[in-house]
Amino acid sequence: MAAVKQEKASAASSTAVAASPKAPSAPLYPIALHDDATAKLVANARPAVLGALLLLGFGPLVAAPETALQYSLPLVAAVQVAYAILCLPVAGSQHSKPGRKTRPGEKKKADASGPSPVIAAILSILLTAIVTPAVHIMFILFGAPCLDNVLNTLLCSAHFALLGLFPVFYARALDGEALMALAGASAPLDETFGGLAGALLGAWLGAVPIPLDWDREWQKWPVTIVVGMYMGSCLFAKLFGSVPFLYGKRLGVSETKEE
């Protein structure tokens, strides 16, 4: 009898475990910029700096795209790294231990328990360099020259990766759920999502003038692509990150469903 009761109890417990619902996945939140004067200044100045680099380098870009893209790449990387370190939260920083509250008159010590922004920026740059060949292949699949202007396409891909992917790697790291949500355009709108979506849309629209028979020098590959992805990335990053009725929303998801 005791053995039968034990078997019934184990069967009931296994049935209860099987019937219990799976733990819900952690919610995906938008990336909020640091709320301090320096972060706000850098975030607002970044589109102007990138726009100035594009405007000043447009002539050289038309004359010699390979050289212009090559020499401007370190400058764009420096701007993006400074923006990430000063404005964006490091991936995983929300999981660090909360620091001890400071007493009145006590200076606040730097919190060493969270991820290092400098190390995160270096790793994100390495990830950006690693995925650049994949971006190159994506450009070819969307109509870029396969055998001609190979270096131009590779440098254009590097600029795209810096604009659209580097901030995502810095703030999201290799979070599979977040990256899949970004790839499916279902992630909450924020500045990093806007930078990536704007670069994609801008590069796609930038390809429109290339086949037209206007016989303009700036129609050569990849001048209009570069201009489009810079303009689109800067514009959509500010829209998705600053406009109240866009920030935090999900494309195609109603407010009642979000709640």
CSV table of C-alpha atoms in Angstrom, one decimal:
chain,number,residue,atom,x,y,z
A,1,MET,CA,0.0,0.0,0.0
A,2,ALA,CA,2.8,2.4,0.9
A,3,ALA,CA,4.5,1.7,-2.4
A,4,VAL,CA,1.3,2.4,-4.3
A,5,LYS,CA,0.7,5.7,-2.5
A,6,GLN,CA,4.3,6.7,-3.2
A,7,GLU,CA,3.8,6.0,-6.9
A,8,LYS,CA,0.6,8.0,-7.0
A,9,ALA,CA,2.3,10.9,-5.2
A,10,SER,CA,5.2,10.9,-7.6
A,11,ALA,CA,2.9,10.7,-10.6
A,12,ALA,CA,0.8,13.6,-9.3
A,13,SER,CA,4.0,15.7,-8.7
A,14,SER,CA,5.3,15.0,-12.2
A,15,THR,CA,1.9,15.9,-13.7
A,16,ALA,CA,1.9,19.2,-11.8
A,17,VAL,CA,5.4,20.0,-13.0
A,18,ALA,CA,4.5,19.2,-16.6
A,19,ALA,CA,1.3,21.4,-16.3
A,20,SER,CA,3.1,24.4,-14.8
A,21,PRO,CA,3.6,27.1,-17.3
A,22,LYS,CA,7.1,28.1,-18.5
A,23,ALA,CA,8.7,31.1,-17.0
A,24,PRO,CA,8.2,34.1,-19.2
A,25,SER,CA,11.2,35.6,-20.9
A,26,ALA,CA,12.6,38.8,-19.6
A,27,PRO,CA,11.0,41.8,-21.2
A,28,LEU,CA,12.9,43.7,-23.8
A,29,TYR,CA,13.3,47.4,-22.9
A,30,PRO,CA,14.4,50.3,-25.1
A,31,ILE,CA,17.9,51.7,-24.6
A,32,ALA,CA,17.7,54.9,-22.6
A,33,LEU,CA,20.6,57.3,-22.9
A,34,HIS,CA,22.4,58.5,-19.8
A,35,ASP,CA,20.5,61.4,-18.2
A,36,ASP,CA,23.4,63.9,-17.6
A,37,ALA,CA,24.5,67.1,-19.3
A,38,THR,CA,27.5,65.5,-21.0
A,39,ALA,CA,25.5,62.7,-22.5
A,40,LYS,CA,22.9,65.0,-23.8
A,41,LEU,CA,25.5,67.3,-25.3
A,42,VAL,CA,27.3,64.5,-27.0
A,43,ALA,CA,24.1,62.9,-28.2
A,44,ASN,CA,22.9,66.1,-29.7
A,45,ALA,CA,26.3,67.0,-31.2
A,46,ARG,CA,26.9,63.6,-32.8
A,47,PRO,CA,24.5,64.1,-35.8
A,48,ALA,CA,26.0,67.5,-36.5
A,49,VAL,CA,29.6,66.1,-36.3
A,50,LEU,CA,28.8,63.2,-38.6
A,51,GLY,CA,26.9,65.6,-41.0
A,52,ALA,CA,29.9,68.0,-41.1
A,53,LEU,CA,32.3,65.1,-41.8
A,54,LEU,CA,30.0,64.0,-44.7
A,55,LEU,CA,29.6,67.5,-46.0
A,56,LEU,CA,33.4,68.3,-45.9
A,57,GLY,CA,34.2,64.9,-47.4
A,58,PHE,CA,31.6,64.9,-50.1
A,59,GLY,CA,34.0,66.3,-52.8
A,60,PRO,CA,36.8,63.8,-52.0
A,61,LEU,CA,34.2,61.1,-51.8
A,62,VAL,CA,33.0,61.8,-55.4
A,63,ALA,CA,36.6,62.2,-56.7
A,64,ALA,CA,38.1,59.2,-55.0
A,65,PRO,CA,35.6,57.1,-53.0
A,66,GLU,CA,38.2,54.5,-51.9
A,67,THR,CA,40.6,57.1,-50.4
A,68,ALA,CA,37.8,59.2,-48.8
A,69,LEU,CA,36.1,56.2,-47.1
A,70,GLN,CA,39.4,54.9,-45.9
A,71,TYR,CA,40.6,58.1,-44.3
A,72,SER,CA,37.3,59.0,-42.8
A,73,LEU,CA,36.7,55.6,-41.2
A,74,PRO,CA,38.9,56.2,-38.1
A,75,LEU,CA,37.2,59.6,-37.5
A,76,VAL,CA,33.8,58.0,-37.7
A,77,ALA,CA,34.9,55.2,-35.3
A,78,ALA,CA,36.2,57.8,-32.8
A,79,VAL,CA,32.9,59.7,-32.9
A,80,GLN,CA,30.9,56.5,-32.4
A,81,VAL,CA,33.1,55.2,-29.6
A,82,ALA,CA,32.9,58.5,-27.7
A,83,TYR,CA,29.1,58.5,-28.2
A,84,ALA,CA,28.7,55.0,-26.9
A,85,ILE,CA,30.9,55.5,-23.8
A,86,LEU,CA,29.4,58.8,-22.8
A,87,CYS,CA,25.8,58.3,-23.8
A,88,LEU,CA,24.8,54.6,-24.0
A,89,PRO,CA,24.5,52.1,-21.1
A,90,VAL,CA,26.8,49.1,-21.3
A,91,ALA,CA,25.2,45.8,-22.1
A,92,GLY,CA,24.6,44.0,-18.8
A,93,SER,CA,25.0,47.1,-16.7
A,94,GLN,CA,21.4,46.7,-15.5
A,95,HIS,CA,22.4,43.5,-13.8
A,96,SER,CA,25.3,44.9,-11.8
A,97,LYS,CA,24.9,45.3,-8.1
A,98,PRO,CA,23.5,48.6,-6.8
A,99,GLY,CA,26.1,50.7,-5.2
A,100,ARG,CA,26.0,51.8,-1.6
A,101,LYS,CA,24.2,55.1,-1.0
A,102,THR,CA,26.6,57.9,-0.2
A,103,ARG,CA,26.4,59.7,3.1
A,104,PRO,CA,25.9,63.5,3.2
A,105,GLY,CA,29.3,65.2,2.3
A,106,GLU,CA,30.8,61.9,1.1
A,107,LYS,CA,32.2,61.7,-2.4
A,108,LYS,CA,30.7,59.1,-4.6
A,109,LYS,CA,33.3,56.4,-5.6
A,110,ALA,CA,33.3,54.9,-9.0
A,111,ASP,CA,31.4,51.7,-9.2
A,112,ALA,CA,33.7,48.9,-10.3
A,113,SER,CA,31.1,46.1,-10.1
A,114,GLY,CA,29.5,46.8,-13.5
A,115,PRO,CA,30.9,46.3,-17.0
A,116,SER,CA,33.7,48.6,-18.1
A,117,PRO,CA,32.6,51.0,-20.8
A,118,VAL,CA,36.1,51.0,-22.4
A,119,ILE,CA,36.3,47.3,-22.6
A,120,ALA,CA,32.8,47.1,-23.9
A,121,ALA,CA,33.6,49.6,-26.6
A,122,ILE,CA,36.7,47.7,-27.6
A,123,LEU,CA,34.8,44.4,-27.8
A,124,SER,CA,32.0,46.1,-29.8
A,125,ILE,CA,34.5,47.5,-32.3
A,126,LEU,CA,36.0,43.9,-32.7
A,127,LEU,CA,32.5,42.5,-33.3
A,128,THR,CA,31.8,45.3,-35.8
A,129,ALA,CA,34.9,44.4,-37.7
A,130,ILE,CA,34.0,40.7,-37.6
A,131,VAL,CA,30.5,41.3,-39.1
A,132,THR,CA,31.7,43.7,-41.8
A,133,PRO,CA,32.3,41.0,-44.3
A,134,ALA,CA,28.8,39.7,-43.7
A,135,VAL,CA,27.5,43.3,-44.4
A,136,HIS,CA,29.6,43.2,-47.6
A,137,ILE,CA,27.9,40.1,-48.7
A,138,MET,CA,24.5,41.7,-47.9
A,139,PHE,CA,25.4,44.6,-50.1
A,140,ILE,CA,26.2,42.2,-53.0
A,141,LEU,CA,23.0,40.4,-52.5
A,142,PHE,CA,21.1,43.7,-52.8
A,143,GLY,CA,22.9,44.6,-56.1
A,144,ALA,CA,26.3,45.9,-55.2
A,145,PRO,CA,29.1,45.1,-57.7
A,146,CYS,CA,30.5,41.6,-57.0
A,147,LEU,CA,33.9,41.7,-58.7
A,148,ASP,CA,34.3,45.5,-59.4
A,149,ASN,CA,35.0,48.1,-56.7
A,150,VAL,CA,35.5,45.4,-54.1
A,151,LEU,CA,37.4,47.7,-51.7
A,152,ASN,CA,34.9,50.5,-52.1
A,153,THR,CA,32.1,48.1,-51.2
A,154,LEU,CA,34.0,46.7,-48.2
A,155,LEU,CA,34.8,50.2,-46.9
A,156,CYS,CA,31.1,51.2,-47.4
A,157,SER,CA,30.2,48.1,-45.4
A,158,ALA,CA,32.5,49.1,-42.6
A,159,HIS,CA,30.9,52.6,-42.4
A,160,PHE,CA,27.5,50.9,-42.3
A,161,ALA,CA,28.6,48.6,-39.5
A,162,LEU,CA,29.9,51.5,-37.5
A,163,LEU,CA,26.8,53.5,-37.9
A,164,GLY,CA,24.2,50.8,-37.5
A,165,LEU,CA,25.7,47.8,-35.7
A,166,PHE,CA,28.3,49.2,-33.3
A,167,PRO,CA,25.9,51.0,-30.9
A,168,VAL,CA,23.7,47.9,-30.9
A,169,PHE,CA,26.6,45.6,-29.9
A,170,TYR,CA,27.6,48.1,-27.2
A,171,ALA,CA,24.2,48.3,-25.6
A,172,ARG,CA,22.8,44.8,-26.4
A,173,ALA,CA,26.0,42.7,-26.7
A,174,LEU,CA,25.1,39.3,-28.1
A,175,ASP,CA,21.7,39.0,-26.6
A,176,GLY,CA,20.0,36.6,-29.0
A,177,GLU,CA,16.5,37.6,-28.1
A,178,ALA,CA,17.3,41.3,-28.6
A,179,LEU,CA,19.1,40.8,-31.8
A,180,MET,CA,16.3,38.6,-33.2
A,181,ALA,CA,13.8,41.3,-32.2
A,182,LEU,CA,15.9,43.9,-34.0
A,183,ALA,CA,16.2,41.7,-37.1
A,184,GLY,CA,12.4,41.3,-37.1
A,185,ALA,CA,11.7,45.0,-36.5
A,186,SER,CA,9.8,44.1,-33.3
A,187,ALA,CA,12.3,45.6,-30.8
A,188,PRO,CA,11.2,48.7,-28.9
A,189,LEU,CA,12.1,51.9,-30.7
A,190,ASP,CA,15.2,53.7,-29.3
A,191,GLU,CA,18.2,55.5,-30.6
A,192,THR,CA,20.2,52.4,-31.4
A,193,PHE,CA,17.3,50.8,-33.3
A,194,GLY,CA,16.8,54.1,-35.2
A,195,GLY,CA,20.5,54.3,-36.2
A,196,LEU,CA,20.3,50.7,-37.6
A,197,ALA,CA,16.9,51.1,-39.3
A,198,GLY,CA,17.9,54.5,-40.7
A,199,ALA,CA,21.2,53.2,-42.2
A,200,LEU,CA,19.3,50.4,-43.9
A,201,LEU,CA,16.6,52.6,-45.3
A,202,GLY,CA,19.0,55.3,-46.3
A,203,ALA,CA,21.4,52.9,-48.1
A,204,TRP,CA,18.4,51.4,-49.9
A,205,LEU,CA,17.1,54.8,-51.0
A,206,GLY,CA,20.6,55.9,-51.8
A,207,ALA,CA,20.8,53.3,-54.6
A,208,VAL,CA,17.9,54.8,-56.5
A,209,PRO,CA,19.9,57.6,-58.4
A,210,ILE,CA,22.7,55.2,-59.5
A,211,PRO,CA,21.1,53.7,-62.6
A,212,LEU,CA,19.5,56.9,-63.8
A,213,ASP,CA,20.9,58.4,-67.0
A,214,TRP,CA,21.8,61.8,-65.5
A,215,ASP,CA,25.5,61.3,-66.2
A,216,ARG,CA,26.6,62.9,-62.9
A,217,GLU,CA,29.9,62.2,-61.3
A,218,TRP,CA,28.3,61.7,-57.9
A,219,GLN,CA,26.2,58.8,-59.3
A,220,LYS,CA,29.2,56.4,-59.1
A,221,TRP,CA,29.3,53.6,-56.6
A,222,PRO,CA,29.0,54.0,-53.6
A,223,VAL,CA,28.6,57.8,-53.2
A,224,THR,CA,24.8,58.0,-52.9
A,225,ILE,CA,24.7,54.8,-50.7
A,226,VAL,CA,27.1,56.4,-48.2
A,227,VAL,CA,25.2,59.7,-48.2
A,228,GLY,CA,21.9,58.0,-47.7
A,229,MET,CA,23.0,55.8,-44.9
A,230,TYR,CA,24.6,58.6,-43.0
A,231,MET,CA,21.5,60.9,-43.4
A,232,GLY,CA,19.1,58.0,-42.5
A,233,SER,CA,21.0,56.8,-39.5
A,234,CYS,CA,21.3,60.2,-37.9
A,235,LEU,CA,17.7,61.2,-38.7
A,236,PHE,CA,16.1,58.0,-37.5
A,237,ALA,CA,18.3,57.7,-34.4
A,238,LYS,CA,17.0,61.1,-33.2
A,239,LEU,CA,13.4,60.4,-34.2
A,240,PHE,CA,13.3,57.0,-32.4
A,241,GLY,CA,15.2,58.2,-29.4
A,242,SER,CA,13.8,61.7,-28.8
A,243,VAL,CA,10.2,61.8,-30.0
A,244,PRO,CA,7.9,60.8,-27.1
A,245,PHE,CA,5.2,59.1,-29.1
A,246,LEU,CA,7.9,56.9,-30.9
A,247,TYR,CA,10.3,56.1,-28.2
A,248,GLY,CA,9.7,52.7,-26.6
A,249,LYS,CA,6.9,51.7,-29.0
A,250,ARG,CA,7.0,48.5,-31.0
A,251,LEU,CA,6.2,48.5,-34.8
A,252,GLY,CA,2.9,46.8,-35.4
A,253,VAL,CA,2.1,46.2,-31.8
A,254,SER,CA,-0.8,48.1,-30.2
A,255,GLU,CA,-0.6,49.7,-26.7
A,256,THR,CA,-3.0,47.2,-25.2
A,257,LYS,CA,-0.9,44.3,-26.4
A,258,GLU,CA,2.3,45.9,-25.1
A,259,GLU,CA,0.8,46.2,-21.6
